[in-house]
mmCIF file of C-alpha atoms in Angstrom:
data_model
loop_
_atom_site.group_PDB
_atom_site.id
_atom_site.type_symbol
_atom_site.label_atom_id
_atom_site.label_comp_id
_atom_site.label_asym_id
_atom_site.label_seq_id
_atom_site.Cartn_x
_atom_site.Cartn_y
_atom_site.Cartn_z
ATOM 1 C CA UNK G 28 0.000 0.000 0.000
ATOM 2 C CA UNK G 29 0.937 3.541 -0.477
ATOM 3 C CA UNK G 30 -0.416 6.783 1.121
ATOM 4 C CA UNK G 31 -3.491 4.356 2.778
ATOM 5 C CA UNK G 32 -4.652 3.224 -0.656
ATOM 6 C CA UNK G 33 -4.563 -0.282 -2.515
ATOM 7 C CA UNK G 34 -2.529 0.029 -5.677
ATOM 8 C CA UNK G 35 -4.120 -2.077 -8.238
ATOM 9 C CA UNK G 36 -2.379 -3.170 -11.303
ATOM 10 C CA UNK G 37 -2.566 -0.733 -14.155
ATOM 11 C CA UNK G 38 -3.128 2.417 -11.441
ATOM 12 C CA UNK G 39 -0.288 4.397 -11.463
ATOM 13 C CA UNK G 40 0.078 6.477 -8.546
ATOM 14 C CA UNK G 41 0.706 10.063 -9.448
ATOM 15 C CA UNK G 42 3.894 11.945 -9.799
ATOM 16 C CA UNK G 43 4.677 15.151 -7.693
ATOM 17 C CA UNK G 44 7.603 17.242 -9.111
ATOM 18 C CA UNK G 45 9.389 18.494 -5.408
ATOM 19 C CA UNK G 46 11.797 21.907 -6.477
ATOM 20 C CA UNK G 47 14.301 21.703 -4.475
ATOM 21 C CA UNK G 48 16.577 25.119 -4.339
ATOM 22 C CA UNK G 49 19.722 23.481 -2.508
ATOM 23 C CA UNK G 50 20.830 27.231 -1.909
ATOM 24 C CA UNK G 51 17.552 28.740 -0.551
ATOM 25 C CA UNK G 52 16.528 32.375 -0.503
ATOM 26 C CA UNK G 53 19.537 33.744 1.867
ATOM 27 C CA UNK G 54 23.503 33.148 1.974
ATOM 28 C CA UNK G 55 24.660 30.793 4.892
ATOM 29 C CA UNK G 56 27.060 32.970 5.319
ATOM 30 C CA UNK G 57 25.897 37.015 5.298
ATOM 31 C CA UNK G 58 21.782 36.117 5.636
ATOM 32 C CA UNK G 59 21.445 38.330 2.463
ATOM 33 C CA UNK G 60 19.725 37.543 -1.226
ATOM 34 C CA UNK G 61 21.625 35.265 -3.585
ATOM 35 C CA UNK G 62 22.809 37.466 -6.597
ATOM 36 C CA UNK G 63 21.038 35.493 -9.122
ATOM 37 C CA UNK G 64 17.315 36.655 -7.378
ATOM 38 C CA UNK G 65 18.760 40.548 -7.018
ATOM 39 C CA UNK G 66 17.800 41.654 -11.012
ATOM 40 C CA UNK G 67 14.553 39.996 -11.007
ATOM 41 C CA UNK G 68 13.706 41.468 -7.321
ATOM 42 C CA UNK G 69 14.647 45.497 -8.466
ATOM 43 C CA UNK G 70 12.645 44.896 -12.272
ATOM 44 C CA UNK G 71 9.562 43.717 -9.708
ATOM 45 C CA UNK G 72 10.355 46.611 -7.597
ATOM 46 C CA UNK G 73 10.858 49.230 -10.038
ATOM 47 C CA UNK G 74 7.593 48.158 -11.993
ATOM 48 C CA UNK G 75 5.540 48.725 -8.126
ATOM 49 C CA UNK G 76 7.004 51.988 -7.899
ATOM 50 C CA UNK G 77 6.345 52.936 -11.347
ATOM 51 C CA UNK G 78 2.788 52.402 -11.209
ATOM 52 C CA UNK G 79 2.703 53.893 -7.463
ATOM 53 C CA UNK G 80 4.994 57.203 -9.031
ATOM 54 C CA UNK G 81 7.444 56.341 -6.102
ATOM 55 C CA UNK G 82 11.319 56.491 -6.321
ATOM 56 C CA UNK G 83 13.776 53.575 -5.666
ATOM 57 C CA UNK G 84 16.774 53.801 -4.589
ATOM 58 C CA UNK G 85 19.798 50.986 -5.449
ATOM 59 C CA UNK G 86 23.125 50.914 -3.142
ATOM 60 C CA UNK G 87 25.935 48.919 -4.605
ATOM 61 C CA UNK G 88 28.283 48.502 -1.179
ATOM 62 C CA UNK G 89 31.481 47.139 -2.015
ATOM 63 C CA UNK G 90 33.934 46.203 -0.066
ATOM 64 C CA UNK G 91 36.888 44.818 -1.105
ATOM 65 C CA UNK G 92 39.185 42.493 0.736
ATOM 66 C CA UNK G 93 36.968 41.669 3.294
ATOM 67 C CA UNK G 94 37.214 38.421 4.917
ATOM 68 C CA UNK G 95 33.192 37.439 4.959
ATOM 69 C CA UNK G 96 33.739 34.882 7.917
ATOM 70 C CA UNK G 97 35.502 37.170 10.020
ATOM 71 C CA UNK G 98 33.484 38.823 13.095
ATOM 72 C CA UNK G 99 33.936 42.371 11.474
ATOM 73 C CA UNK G 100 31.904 40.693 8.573
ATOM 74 C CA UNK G 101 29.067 39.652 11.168
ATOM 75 C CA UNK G 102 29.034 43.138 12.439
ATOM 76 C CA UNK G 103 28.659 44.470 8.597
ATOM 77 C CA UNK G 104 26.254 42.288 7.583
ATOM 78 C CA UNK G 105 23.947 43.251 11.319
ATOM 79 C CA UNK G 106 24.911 46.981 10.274
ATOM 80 C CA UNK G 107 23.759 46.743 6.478
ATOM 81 C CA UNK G 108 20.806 45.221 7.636
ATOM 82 C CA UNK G 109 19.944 47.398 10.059
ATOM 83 C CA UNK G 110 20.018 50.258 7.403
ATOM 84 C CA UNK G 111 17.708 48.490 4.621
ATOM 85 C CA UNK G 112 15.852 46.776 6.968
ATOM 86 C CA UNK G 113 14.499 43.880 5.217
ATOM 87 C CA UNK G 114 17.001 40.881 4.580
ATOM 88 C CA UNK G 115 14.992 40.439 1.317
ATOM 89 C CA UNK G 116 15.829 43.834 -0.093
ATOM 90 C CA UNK G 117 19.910 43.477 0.482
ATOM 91 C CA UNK G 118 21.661 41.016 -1.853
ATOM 92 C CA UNK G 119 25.102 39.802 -2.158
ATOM 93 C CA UNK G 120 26.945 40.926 -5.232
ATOM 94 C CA UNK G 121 29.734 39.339 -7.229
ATOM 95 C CA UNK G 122 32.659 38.587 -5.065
ATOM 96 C CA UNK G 123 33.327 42.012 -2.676
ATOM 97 C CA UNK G 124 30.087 43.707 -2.798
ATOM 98 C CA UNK G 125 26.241 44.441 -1.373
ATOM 99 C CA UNK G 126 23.486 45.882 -3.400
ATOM 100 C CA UNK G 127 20.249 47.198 -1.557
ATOM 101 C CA UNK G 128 17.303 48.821 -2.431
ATOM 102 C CA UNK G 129 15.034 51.091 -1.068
ATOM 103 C CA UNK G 130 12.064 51.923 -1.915
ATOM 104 C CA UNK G 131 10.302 55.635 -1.845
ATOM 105 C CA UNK G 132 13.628 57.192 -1.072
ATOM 106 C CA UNK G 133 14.629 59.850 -3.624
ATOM 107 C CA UNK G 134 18.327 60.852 -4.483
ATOM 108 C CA UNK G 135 19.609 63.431 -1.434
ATOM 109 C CA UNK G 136 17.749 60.871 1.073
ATOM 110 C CA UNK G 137 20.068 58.107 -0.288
ATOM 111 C CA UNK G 138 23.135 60.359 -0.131
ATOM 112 C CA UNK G 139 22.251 61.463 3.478
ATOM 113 C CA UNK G 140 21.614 58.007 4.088
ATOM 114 C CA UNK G 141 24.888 56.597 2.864
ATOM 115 C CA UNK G 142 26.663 59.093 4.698
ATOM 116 C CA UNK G 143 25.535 57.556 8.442
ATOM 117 C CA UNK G 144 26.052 54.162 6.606
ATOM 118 C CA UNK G 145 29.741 54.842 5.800
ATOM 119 C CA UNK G 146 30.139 56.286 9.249
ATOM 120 C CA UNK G 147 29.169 52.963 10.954
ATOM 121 C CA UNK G 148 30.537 50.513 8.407
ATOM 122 C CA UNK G 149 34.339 52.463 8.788
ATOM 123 C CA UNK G 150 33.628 52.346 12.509
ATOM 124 C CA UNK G 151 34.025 48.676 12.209
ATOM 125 C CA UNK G 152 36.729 49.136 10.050
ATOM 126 C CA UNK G 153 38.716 50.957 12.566
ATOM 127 C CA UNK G 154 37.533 48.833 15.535
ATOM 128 C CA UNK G 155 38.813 45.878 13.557
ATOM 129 C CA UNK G 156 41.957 47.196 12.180
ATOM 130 C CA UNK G 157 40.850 46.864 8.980
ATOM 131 C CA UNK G 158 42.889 49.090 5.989
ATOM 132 C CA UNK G 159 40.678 48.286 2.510
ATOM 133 C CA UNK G 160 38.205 50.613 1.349
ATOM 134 C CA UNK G 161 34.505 51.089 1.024
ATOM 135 C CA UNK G 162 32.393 52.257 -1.581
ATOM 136 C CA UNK G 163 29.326 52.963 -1.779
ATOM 137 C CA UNK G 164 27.680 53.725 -5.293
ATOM 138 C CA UNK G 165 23.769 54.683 -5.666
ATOM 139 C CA UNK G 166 21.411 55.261 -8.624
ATOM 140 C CA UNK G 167 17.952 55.877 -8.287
ATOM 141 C CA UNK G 168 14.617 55.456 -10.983
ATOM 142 C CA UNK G 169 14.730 59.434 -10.583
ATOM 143 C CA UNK G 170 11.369 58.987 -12.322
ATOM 144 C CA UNK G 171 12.938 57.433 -15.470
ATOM 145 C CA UNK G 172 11.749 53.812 -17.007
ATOM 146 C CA UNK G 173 14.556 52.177 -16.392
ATOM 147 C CA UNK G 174 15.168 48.272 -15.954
ATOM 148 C CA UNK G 175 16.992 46.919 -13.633
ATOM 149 C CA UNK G 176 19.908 46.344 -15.568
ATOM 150 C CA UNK G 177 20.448 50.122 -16.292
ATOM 151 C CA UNK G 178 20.477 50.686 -12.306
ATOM 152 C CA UNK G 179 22.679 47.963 -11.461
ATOM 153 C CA UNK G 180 25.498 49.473 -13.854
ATOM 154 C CA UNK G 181 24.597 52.819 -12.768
ATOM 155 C CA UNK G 182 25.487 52.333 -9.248
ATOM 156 C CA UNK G 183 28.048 49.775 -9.826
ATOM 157 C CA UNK G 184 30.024 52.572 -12.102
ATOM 158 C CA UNK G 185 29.420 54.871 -8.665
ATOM 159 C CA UNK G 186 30.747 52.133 -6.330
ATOM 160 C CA UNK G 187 34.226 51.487 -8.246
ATOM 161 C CA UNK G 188 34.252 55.589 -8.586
ATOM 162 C CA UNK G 189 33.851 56.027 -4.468
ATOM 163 C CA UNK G 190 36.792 53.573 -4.219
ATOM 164 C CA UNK G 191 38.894 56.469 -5.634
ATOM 165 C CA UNK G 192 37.754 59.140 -3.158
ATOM 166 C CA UNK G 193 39.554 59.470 0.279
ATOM 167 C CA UNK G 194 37.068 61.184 2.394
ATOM 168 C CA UNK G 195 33.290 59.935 1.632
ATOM 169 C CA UNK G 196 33.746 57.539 -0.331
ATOM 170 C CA UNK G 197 30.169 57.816 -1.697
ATOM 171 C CA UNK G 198 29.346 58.080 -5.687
ATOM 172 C CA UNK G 199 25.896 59.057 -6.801
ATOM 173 C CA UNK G 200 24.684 58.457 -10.117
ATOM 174 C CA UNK G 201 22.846 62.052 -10.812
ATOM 175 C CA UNK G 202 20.655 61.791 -14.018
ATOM 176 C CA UNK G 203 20.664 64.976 -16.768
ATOM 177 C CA UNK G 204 16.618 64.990 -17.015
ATOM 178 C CA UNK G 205 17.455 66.797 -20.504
ATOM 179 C CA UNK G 206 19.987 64.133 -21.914
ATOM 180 C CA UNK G 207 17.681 61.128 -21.024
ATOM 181 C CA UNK G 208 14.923 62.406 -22.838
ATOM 182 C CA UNK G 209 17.357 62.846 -25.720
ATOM 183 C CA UNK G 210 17.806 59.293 -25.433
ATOM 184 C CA UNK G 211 14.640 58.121 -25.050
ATOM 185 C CA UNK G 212 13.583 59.867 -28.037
ATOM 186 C CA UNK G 213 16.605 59.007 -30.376
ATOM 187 C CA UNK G 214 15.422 55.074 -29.159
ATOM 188 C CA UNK G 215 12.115 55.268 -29.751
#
């Protein structure tokens, strides 16, 4: 017998396909998104906050050098996630970096906002003796139709840019209103 019922010849019992992620939705090791679920997460994102006229706000984090067992990494990752909030909007990205998103936050909000970020993240730097840099890069929809895509090398660009810069290290993508409508029209 199987599952309480007789199987009589010629019944075949029915076949349940079981998906089985082996990697689940978070990293063992920072409790953040996967990379591969981070560009369909910001297209769903940008397409509620498109129809809802809000603005969303991407932070590429990198951080290069950074050993992501070490207990300076724990007290990143609780520090990252204390500033997004939501372990489902913070993703890990390629091999030295974080990208988060946040949602209704226009561009000086992010910049203010990665200001007190950088101020806590290079606290743990210090505490920790630790000598790499951070960047932080950010882009935002700035009321543009943008995929995801676009954003993600927006604020990636921003990120390897802050790397250069010795005091705030923090790069934001500003859009020329003026030139993307050029370019939306010269596509179209």
């Amino acid at each position: 017998t199987k599952c309480g019922k007789e199987l009589k010849e010629g019944n075949i019992p029915p076949k349940f396909t079981v998906k089985n992620d082996p990697m689940g939705l978070f990293s063992g090791v920072s409790g953040f998104g996967w990379e591969s679920y981070f560009e369909p997460r910001l297209d769903s994102e940008l397409v509620r906050a498109t129809s809802s006229e809000q603005d969303v706000s991407l932070f590429m984090i990198t951080l290069p050098g950074l050993n992501k067992r070490s207990q300076a990494a724990e007290e990143i990752y609780q520090v990252i996630l204390d500033f997004f909030k939501y372990r489902d909007m913070i993703f890990e990205y390629k091999n030295d970096s974080f990208a988060g998103i946040h949602i209704n936050m226009n561009l000086e909000s992010a910049i203010n906002y990665a200001e007190q970020l950088f101020i806590n993240l290079y606290a743990i730097y210090e505490e920790h003796n630790l000598t790499s840099k951070i960047g932080i890069g950010i882009s935002t929809r700035s009321m543009r139709l943008v995929p995801g895509n676009r954003l993600i090398s927006e604020a990636e660009q921003a990120a390897e840019k802050a790397l250069e810069e010795e005091t705030m290290p923090i790069v934001a993508f500003k859009v020329n209103h003026e030139k993307y409508r050029e370019y939306v029209s010269e596509e179209a």
